[in-house]
Coordinates of C-alpha atoms in Angstrom, one line a residue:
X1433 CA -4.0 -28.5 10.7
X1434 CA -0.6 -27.4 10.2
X1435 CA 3.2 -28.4 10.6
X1436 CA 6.4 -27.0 10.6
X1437 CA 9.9 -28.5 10.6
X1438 CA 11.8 -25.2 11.7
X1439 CA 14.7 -26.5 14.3
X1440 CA 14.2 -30.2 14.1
X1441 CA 16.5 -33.6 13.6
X1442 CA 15.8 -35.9 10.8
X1443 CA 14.4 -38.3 13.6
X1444 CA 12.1 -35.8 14.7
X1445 CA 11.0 -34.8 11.4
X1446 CA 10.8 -39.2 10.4
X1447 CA 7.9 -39.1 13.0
X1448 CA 6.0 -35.8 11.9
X1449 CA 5.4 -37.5 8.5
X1450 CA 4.6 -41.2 10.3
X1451 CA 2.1 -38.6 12.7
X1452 CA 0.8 -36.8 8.8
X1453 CA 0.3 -40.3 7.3
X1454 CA -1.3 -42.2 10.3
X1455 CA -4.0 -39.3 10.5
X1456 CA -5.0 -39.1 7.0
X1457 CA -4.6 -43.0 6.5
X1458 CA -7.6 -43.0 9.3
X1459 CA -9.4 -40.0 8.6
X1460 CA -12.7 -40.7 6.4
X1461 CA -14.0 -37.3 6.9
X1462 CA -13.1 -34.1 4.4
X1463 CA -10.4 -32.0 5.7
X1464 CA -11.1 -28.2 5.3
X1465 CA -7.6 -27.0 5.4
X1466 CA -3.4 -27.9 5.6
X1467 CA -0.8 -25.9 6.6
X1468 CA 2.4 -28.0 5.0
X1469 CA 6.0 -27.4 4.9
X1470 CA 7.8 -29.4 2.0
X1471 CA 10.4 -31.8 3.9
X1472 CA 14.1 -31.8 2.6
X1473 CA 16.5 -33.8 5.1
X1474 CA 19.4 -36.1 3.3
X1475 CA 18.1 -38.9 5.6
X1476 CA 14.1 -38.2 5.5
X1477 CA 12.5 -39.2 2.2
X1478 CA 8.9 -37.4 2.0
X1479 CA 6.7 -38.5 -1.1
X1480 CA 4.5 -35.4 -1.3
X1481 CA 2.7 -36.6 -4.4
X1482 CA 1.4 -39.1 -1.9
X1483 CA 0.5 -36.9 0.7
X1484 CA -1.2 -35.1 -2.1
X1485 CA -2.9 -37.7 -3.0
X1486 CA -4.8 -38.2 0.9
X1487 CA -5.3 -34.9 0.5
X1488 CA -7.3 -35.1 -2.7
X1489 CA -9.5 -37.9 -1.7
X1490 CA -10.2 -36.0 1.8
X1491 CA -11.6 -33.0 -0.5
X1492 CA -9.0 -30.6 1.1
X1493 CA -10.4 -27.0 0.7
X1494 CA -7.4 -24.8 2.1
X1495 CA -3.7 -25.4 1.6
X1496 CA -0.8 -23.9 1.9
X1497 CA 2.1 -25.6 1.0
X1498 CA 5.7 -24.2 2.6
X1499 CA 9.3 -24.8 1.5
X1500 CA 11.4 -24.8 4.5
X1501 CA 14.4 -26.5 3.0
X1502 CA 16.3 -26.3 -0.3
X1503 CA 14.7 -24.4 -3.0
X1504 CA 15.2 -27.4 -5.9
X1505 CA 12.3 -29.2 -4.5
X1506 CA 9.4 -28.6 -7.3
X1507 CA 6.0 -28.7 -6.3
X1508 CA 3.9 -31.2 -8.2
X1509 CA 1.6 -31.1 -11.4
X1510 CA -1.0 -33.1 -9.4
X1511 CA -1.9 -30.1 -6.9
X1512 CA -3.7 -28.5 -10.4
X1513 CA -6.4 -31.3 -10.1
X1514 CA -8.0 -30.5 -7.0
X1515 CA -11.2 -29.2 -7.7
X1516 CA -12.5 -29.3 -4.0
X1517 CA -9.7 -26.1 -3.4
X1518 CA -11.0 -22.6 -2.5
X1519 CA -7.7 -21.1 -0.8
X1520 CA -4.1 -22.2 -1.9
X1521 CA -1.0 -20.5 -1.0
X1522 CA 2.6 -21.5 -1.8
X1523 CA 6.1 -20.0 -0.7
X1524 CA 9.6 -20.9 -1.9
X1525 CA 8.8 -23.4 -4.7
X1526 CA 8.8 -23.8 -8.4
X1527 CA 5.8 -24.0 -10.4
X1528 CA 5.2 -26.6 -12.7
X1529 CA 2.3 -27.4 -14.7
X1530 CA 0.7 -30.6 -16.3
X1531 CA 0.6 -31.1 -19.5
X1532 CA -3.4 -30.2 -19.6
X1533 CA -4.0 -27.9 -17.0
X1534 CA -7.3 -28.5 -15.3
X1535 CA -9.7 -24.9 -14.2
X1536 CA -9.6 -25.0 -10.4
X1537 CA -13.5 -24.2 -10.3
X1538 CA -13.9 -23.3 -6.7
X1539 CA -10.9 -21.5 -6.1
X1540 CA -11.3 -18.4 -4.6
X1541 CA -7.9 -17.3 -3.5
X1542 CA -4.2 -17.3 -4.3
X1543 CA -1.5 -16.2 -2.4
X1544 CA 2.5 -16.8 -4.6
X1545 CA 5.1 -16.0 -1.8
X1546 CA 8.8 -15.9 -3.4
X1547 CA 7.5 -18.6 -6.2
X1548 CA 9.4 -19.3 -9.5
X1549 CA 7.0 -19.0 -12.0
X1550 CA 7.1 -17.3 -15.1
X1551 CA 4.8 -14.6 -16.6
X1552 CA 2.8 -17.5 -19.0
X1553 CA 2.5 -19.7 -16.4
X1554 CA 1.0 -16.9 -14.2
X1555 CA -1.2 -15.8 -16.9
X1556 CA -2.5 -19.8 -17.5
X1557 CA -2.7 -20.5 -14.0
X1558 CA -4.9 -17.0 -12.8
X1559 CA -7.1 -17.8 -16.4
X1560 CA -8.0 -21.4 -14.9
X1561 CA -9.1 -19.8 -12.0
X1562 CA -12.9 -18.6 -13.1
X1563 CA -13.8 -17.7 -9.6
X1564 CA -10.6 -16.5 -8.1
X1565 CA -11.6 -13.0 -5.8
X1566 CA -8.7 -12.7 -4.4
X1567 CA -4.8 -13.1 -5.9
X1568 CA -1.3 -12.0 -3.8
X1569 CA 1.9 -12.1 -5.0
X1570 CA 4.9 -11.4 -3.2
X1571 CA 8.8 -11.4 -4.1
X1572 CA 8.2 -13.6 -7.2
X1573 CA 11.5 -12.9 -9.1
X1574 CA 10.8 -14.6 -12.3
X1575 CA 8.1 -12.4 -13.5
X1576 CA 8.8 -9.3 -15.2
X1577 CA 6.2 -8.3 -17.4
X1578 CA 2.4 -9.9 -17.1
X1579 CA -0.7 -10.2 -17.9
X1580 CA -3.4 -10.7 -15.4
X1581 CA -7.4 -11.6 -16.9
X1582 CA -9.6 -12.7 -14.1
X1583 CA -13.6 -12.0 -14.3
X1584 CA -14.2 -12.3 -10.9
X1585 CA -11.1 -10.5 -9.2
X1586 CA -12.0 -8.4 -6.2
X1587 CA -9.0 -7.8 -4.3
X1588 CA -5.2 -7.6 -6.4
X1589 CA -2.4 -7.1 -4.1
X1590 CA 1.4 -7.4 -5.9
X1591 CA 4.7 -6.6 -4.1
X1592 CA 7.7 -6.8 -5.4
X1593 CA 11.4 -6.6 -4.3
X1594 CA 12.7 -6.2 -8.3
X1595 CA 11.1 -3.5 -10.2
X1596 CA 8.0 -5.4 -12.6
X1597 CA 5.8 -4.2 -15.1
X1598 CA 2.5 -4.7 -15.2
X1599 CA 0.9 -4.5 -19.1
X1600 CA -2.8 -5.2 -18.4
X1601 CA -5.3 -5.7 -15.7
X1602 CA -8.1 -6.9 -17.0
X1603 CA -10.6 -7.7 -14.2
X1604 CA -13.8 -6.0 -14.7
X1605 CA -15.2 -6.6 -10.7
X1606 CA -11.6 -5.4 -8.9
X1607 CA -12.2 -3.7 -6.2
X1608 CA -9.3 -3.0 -4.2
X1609 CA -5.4 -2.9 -5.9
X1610 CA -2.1 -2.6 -4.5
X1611 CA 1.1 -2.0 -6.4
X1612 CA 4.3 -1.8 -5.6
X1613 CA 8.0 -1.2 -7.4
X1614 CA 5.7 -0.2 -10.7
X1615 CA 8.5 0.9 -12.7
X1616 CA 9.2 1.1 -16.8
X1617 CA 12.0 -1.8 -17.6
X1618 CA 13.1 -0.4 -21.0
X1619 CA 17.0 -1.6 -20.3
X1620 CA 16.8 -3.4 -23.5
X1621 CA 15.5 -1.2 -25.9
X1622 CA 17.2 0.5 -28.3
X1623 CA 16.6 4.5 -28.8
X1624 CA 13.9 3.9 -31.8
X1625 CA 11.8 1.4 -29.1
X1626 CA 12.2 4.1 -26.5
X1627 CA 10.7 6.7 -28.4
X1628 CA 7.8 3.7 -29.1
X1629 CA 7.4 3.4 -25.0
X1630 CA 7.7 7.1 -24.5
X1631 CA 4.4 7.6 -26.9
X1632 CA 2.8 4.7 -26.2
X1633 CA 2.8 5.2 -21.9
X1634 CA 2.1 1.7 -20.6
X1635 CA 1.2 3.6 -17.1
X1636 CA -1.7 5.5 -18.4
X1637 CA -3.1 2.0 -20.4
X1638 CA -2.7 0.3 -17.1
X1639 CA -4.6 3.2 -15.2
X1640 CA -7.4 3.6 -17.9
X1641 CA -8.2 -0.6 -17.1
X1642 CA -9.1 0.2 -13.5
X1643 CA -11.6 2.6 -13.4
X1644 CA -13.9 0.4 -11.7
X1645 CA -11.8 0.2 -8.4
X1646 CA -12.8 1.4 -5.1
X1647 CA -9.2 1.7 -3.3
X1648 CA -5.8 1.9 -4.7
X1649 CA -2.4 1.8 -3.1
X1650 CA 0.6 2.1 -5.2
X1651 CA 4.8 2.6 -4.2
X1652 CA 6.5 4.3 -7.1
X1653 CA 9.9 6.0 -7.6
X1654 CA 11.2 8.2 -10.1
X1655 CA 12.8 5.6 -12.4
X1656 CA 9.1 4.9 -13.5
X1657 CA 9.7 7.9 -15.8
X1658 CA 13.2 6.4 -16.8
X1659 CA 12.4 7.1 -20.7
X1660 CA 8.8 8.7 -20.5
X1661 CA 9.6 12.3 -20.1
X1662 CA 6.7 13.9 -17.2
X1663 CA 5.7 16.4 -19.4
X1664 CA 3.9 13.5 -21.7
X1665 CA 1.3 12.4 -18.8
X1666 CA -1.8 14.0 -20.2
X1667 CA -3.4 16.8 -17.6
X1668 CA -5.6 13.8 -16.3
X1669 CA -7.1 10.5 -17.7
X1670 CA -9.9 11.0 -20.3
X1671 CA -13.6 11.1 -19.7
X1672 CA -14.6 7.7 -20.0
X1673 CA -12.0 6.3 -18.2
X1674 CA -11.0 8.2 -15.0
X1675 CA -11.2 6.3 -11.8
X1676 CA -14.6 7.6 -10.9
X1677 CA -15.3 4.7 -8.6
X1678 CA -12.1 5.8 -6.0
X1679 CA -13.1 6.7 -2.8
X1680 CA -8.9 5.8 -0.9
X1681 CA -5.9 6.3 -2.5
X1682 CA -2.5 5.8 -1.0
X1683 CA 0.7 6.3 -2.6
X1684 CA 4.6 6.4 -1.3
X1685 CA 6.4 8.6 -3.2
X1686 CA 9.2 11.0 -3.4
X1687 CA 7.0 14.5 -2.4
X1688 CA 10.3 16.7 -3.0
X1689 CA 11.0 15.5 -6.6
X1690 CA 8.6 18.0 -9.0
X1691 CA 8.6 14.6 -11.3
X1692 CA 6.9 12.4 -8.8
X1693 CA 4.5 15.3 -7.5
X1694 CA 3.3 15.9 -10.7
X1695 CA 2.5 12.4 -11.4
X1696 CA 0.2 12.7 -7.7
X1697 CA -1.1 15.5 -9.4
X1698 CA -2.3 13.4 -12.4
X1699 CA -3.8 11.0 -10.3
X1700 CA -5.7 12.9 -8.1
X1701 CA -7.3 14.9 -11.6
X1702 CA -8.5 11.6 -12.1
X1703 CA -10.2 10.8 -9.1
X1704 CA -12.7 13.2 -9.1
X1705 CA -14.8 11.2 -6.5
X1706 CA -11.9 10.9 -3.8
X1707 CA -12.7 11.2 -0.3
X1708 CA -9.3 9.8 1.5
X1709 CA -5.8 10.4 0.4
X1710 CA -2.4 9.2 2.6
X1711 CA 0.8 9.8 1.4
X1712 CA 4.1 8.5 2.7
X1713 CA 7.6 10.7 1.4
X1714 CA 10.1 7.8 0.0
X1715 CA 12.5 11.1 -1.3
X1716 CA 16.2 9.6 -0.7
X1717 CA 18.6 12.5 -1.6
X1718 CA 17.3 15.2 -3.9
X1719 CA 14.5 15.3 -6.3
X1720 CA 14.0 17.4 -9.5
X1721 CA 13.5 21.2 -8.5
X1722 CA 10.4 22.9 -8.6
X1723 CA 9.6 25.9 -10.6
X1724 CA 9.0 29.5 -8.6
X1725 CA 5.5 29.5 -9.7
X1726 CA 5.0 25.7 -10.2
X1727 CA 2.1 25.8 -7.8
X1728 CA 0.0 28.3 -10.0
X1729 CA -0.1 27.0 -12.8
X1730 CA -1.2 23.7 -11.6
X1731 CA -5.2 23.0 -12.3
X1732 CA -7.2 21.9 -9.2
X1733 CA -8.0 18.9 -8.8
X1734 CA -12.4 18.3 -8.3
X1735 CA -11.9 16.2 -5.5
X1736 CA -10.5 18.8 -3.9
X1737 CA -14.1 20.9 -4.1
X1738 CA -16.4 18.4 -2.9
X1739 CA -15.3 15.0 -1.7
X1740 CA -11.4 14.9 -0.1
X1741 CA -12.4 14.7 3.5
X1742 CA -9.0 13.2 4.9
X1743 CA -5.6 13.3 4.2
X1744 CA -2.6 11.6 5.8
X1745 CA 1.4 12.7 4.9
X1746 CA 3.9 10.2 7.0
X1747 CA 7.6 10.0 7.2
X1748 CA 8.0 14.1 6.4
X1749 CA 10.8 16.3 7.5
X1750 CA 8.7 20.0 8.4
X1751 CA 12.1 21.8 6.8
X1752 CA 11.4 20.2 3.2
X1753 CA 10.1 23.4 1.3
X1754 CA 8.3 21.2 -1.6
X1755 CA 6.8 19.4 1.0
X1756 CA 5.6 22.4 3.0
X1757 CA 4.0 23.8 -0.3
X1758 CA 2.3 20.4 -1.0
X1759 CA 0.5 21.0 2.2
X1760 CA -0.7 24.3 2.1
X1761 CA -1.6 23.5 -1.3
X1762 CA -4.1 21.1 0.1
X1763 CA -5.1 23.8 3.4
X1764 CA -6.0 26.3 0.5
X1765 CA -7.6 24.2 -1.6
X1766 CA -9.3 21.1 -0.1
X1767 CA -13.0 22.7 0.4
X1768 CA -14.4 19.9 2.3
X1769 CA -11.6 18.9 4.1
X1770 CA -11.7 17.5 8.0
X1771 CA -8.4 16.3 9.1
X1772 CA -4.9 16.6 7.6
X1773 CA -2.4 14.3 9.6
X1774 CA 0.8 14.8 9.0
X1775 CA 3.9 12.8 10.8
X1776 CA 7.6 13.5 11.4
X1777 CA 9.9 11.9 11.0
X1778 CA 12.6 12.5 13.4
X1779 CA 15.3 11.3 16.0
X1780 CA 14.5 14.4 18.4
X1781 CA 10.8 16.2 18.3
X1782 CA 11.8 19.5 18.6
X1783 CA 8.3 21.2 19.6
X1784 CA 9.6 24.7 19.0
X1785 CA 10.1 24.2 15.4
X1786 CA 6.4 22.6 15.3
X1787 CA 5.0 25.9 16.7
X1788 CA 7.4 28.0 14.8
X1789 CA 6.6 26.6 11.2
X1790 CA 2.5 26.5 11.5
X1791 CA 2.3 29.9 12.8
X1792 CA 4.6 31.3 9.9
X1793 CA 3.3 28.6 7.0
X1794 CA -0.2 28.2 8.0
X1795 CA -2.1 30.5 10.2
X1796 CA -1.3 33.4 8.0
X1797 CA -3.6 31.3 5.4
X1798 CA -7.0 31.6 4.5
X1799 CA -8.0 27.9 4.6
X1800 CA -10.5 26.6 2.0
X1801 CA -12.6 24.5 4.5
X1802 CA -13.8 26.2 7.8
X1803 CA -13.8 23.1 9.5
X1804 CA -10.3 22.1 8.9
X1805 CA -7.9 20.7 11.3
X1806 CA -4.0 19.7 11.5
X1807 CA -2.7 17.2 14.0
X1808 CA 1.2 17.0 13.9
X1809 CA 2.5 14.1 15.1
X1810 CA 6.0 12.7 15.7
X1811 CA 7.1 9.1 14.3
X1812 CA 9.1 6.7 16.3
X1813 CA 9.3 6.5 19.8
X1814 CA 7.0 9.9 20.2
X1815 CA 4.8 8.4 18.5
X1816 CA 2.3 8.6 21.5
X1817 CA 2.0 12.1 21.2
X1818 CA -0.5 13.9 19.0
X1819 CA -0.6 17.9 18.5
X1820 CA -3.7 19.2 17.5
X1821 CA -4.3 22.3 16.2
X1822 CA -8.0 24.4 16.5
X1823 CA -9.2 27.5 15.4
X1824 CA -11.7 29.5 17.5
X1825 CA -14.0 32.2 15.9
X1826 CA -11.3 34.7 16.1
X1827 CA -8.2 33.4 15.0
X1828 CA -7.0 31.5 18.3
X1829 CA -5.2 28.6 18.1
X1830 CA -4.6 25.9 20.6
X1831 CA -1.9 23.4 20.6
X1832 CA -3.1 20.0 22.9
X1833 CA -0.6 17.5 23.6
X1834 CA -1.6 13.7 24.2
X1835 CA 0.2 11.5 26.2
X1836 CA -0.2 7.7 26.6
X1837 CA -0.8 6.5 29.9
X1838 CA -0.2 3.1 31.7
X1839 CA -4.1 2.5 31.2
X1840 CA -4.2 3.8 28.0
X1841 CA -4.4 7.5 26.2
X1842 CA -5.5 10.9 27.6
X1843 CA -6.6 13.4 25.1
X1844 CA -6.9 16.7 25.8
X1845 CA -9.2 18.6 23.8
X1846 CA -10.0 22.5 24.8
X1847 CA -11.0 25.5 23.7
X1848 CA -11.0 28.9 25.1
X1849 CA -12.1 32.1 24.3
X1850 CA -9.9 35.0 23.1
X1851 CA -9.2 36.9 26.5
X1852 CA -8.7 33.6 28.2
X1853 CA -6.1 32.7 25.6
X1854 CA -4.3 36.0 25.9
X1855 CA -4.1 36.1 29.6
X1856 CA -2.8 32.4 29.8
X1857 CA 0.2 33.2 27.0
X1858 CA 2.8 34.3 29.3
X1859 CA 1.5 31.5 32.2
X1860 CA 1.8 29.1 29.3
X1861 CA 4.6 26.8 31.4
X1862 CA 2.1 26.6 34.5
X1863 CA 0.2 23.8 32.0
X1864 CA 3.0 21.5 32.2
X1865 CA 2.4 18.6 34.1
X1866 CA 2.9 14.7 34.6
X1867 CA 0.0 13.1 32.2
X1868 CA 0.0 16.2 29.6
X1869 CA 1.5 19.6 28.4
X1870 CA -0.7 22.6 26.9
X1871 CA 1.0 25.2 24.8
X1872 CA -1.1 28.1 23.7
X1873 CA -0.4 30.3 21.0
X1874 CA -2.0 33.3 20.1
X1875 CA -2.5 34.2 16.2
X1876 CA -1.7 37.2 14.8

């Protein structure tokens, strides 16, 4: 069951908690889950350590508890005894915990939504938790720098709006991990502790406890590097510890800053068993420059020879030059690679520019994979139209335009042989019409 007091008078609210009380007063069966908002009006008292208490007797197995009013109200000690719990989220409250914290046996997931709690009560509560799978924390501002140990973790998700460290990850059985904000707080340190961080990289420790995991997002900026200079990462994790395990990585990062790149270079030398990669451009003004030759000296990653099968690069402008040679390092390289998606973002698509930059940055290119294909799409309000480009036996290329219909979307998916192509090049507007538009383009 749930409630919510959002837009209500204190009367109205008086008679939700008579409605609460009369049903679990009556209620003799076990309740298998709560949604509750925490009441806070001047006139409308609400003992929740009561409530609590129905709830506990009716062996309550979900519950999520909602502050929708002040944020003084403090959540009680009493919720830490309920051993019938498998699912318990909380938003907006502050943590407190008895004086002998009990193990929530049978809990398997937790969900902290903008909850004051610090890093030792974290690290207590998630250690009580022997059977905890899955754990999500969101906007928690009190905790800085953690600890998580939990044997039977599957699935860690953490975003944060203020940057957070994470020191350790100990969770032999995690499966799935998302980061976000990782950053290296080291605004306190004097110069001789900086040079401390700088050799002893808290990143790379963090990395080497998850080789176990299957998928991996993480958001990252440049301050991550704020005192560990780039050129410290090692060429890739050691043997022994590389994430072997990843098949999906996802990372938003700044692609034009040679800082941030080289760090996505790191991590992919350490997936040698990756099969998808998406990457989302987060560059806000410009990044460190690249070298001329930057891109030779680089060692290939070994997920680039047999497994990297997809890759996806959103919210990129086509004119970025660092960006450009990200790609084709990926068209020349990836040997086993399917699809590359790549979306713009822009206000206006401009299609000529589309056609002008692959025929000048990438037909001219021997691709690694023979079975390669780009689809260029536009972000935002174009977003229902995909180009798609195909490669015949002799060089031809085909651009195919989809275009969403009432009903749903058309795709368009042609190929032609070489004297067809070359006869239709200067007809090319007669393919405009209402439902789609065909642009073909021969290859020099």
């Amino acid at each position: 069951m749930e409630g919510s007091i959002y837009d209500h008078t204190d009367q109205e609210a008086k008679k939700f908690i008579s409605i609460f009380y009369q049903i679990f007063n009556f209620r003799q069966a076990p309740v298998h889950g709560c949604s509750l908002p925490i009441f806070d009006f001047k006139q409308c008292l609400f003992d929740l350590n009561n409530f609590l208490l129905f709830l506990y007797k009716l062996r309550i197995q979900h519950l999520i508890l909602r502050n929708v009013g002040r944020m003084d109200n403090t959540l009680s000690p009493d919720l830490y005894y309920f051993q019938s719990l498998k699912e318990l989220g909380i938003w907006d409250c502050p943590v407190l915990f008895p004086s002998q914290f009990k193990v929530l046996t049978n809990l398997r997931n937790l969900k902290l939504i903008r909850v004051r709690i610090s890093n030792r009560q974290l690290e207590i509560l998630v250690s009580g938790c022997p059977n905890l799978e899955n754990l999500n924390l969101s906007d928690c501002p009190t905790l800085l720098d953690f600890q998580i140990c939990a044997p039977n973790l599957l699935l860690l998700d953490i975003e944060m709006s203020e940057w957070t460290r994470f020191s350790l990850i100990d969770a032999p059985r995690l499966k799935h991990v998302t980061l976000s904000d990782l950053v290296d707080l080291s605004d306190d340190l004097d110069n001789s502790s900086r040079e401390k961080e700088d050799k002893d990289d808290h990143l790379v420790k963090l990395l080497m406890n998850l080789s176990h995991i299957e998928r991996f997002s993480i958001a990252c900026y440049k301050e991550i590097f704020k005192y560990t200079s780039i050129e410290q990462l090692p060429d890739s994790l050691s043997t022994g510890h590389q994430l072997a395990n990843l098949k999906e990585l996802s990372i938003r990062l700044a692609l034009s800053d040679v800082k941030m790149v080289s760090f996505l270079l790191f991590l992919l030398r350490s997936c040698p068993n990756l099969q998808q990669l998406a990457l989302e451009d987060g560059s806000i003004g410009p990044g460190s420059p690249f070298e001329t030759d930057y891109w030779e000296k680089q060692r290939h990653p070994k997920c680039l020879i047999n497994h990297l099968t997809k890759i996806q690069i959103k919210n990129i402008g086509l004119g970025d030059r660092n960006v450009l040679d990200l790609m084709k390092f990926f068209w020349l390289n990836a040997r086993v690679l399917i699809k590359m998606s790549i979306t713009i973002n822009c206000f206006r698509f401009d299609w000529a520019l589309v056609k002008e930059i692959t025929a000048n940055e990438f037909f001219p290119l021997k691709r690694a994979s023979p079975h390669a294909l780009i689809e260029i799409k536009p972000r935002g309000r174009y977003e229902c139209y995909s180009f798609e480009i195909y490669y015949s036996s002799v060089g031809v290329v085909l651009f195919s335009l989809t275009k969403a219909r009432e009903q749903g979307l058309t795709s368009i998916k042609m190929m032609y042989d070489a004297v067809d192509v070359i006869n239709a090049i200067k007809g090319a507007d007669d393919w405009f019409t209402s439902s789609y538009v065909l642009d073909i383009l021969e290859c020099a």
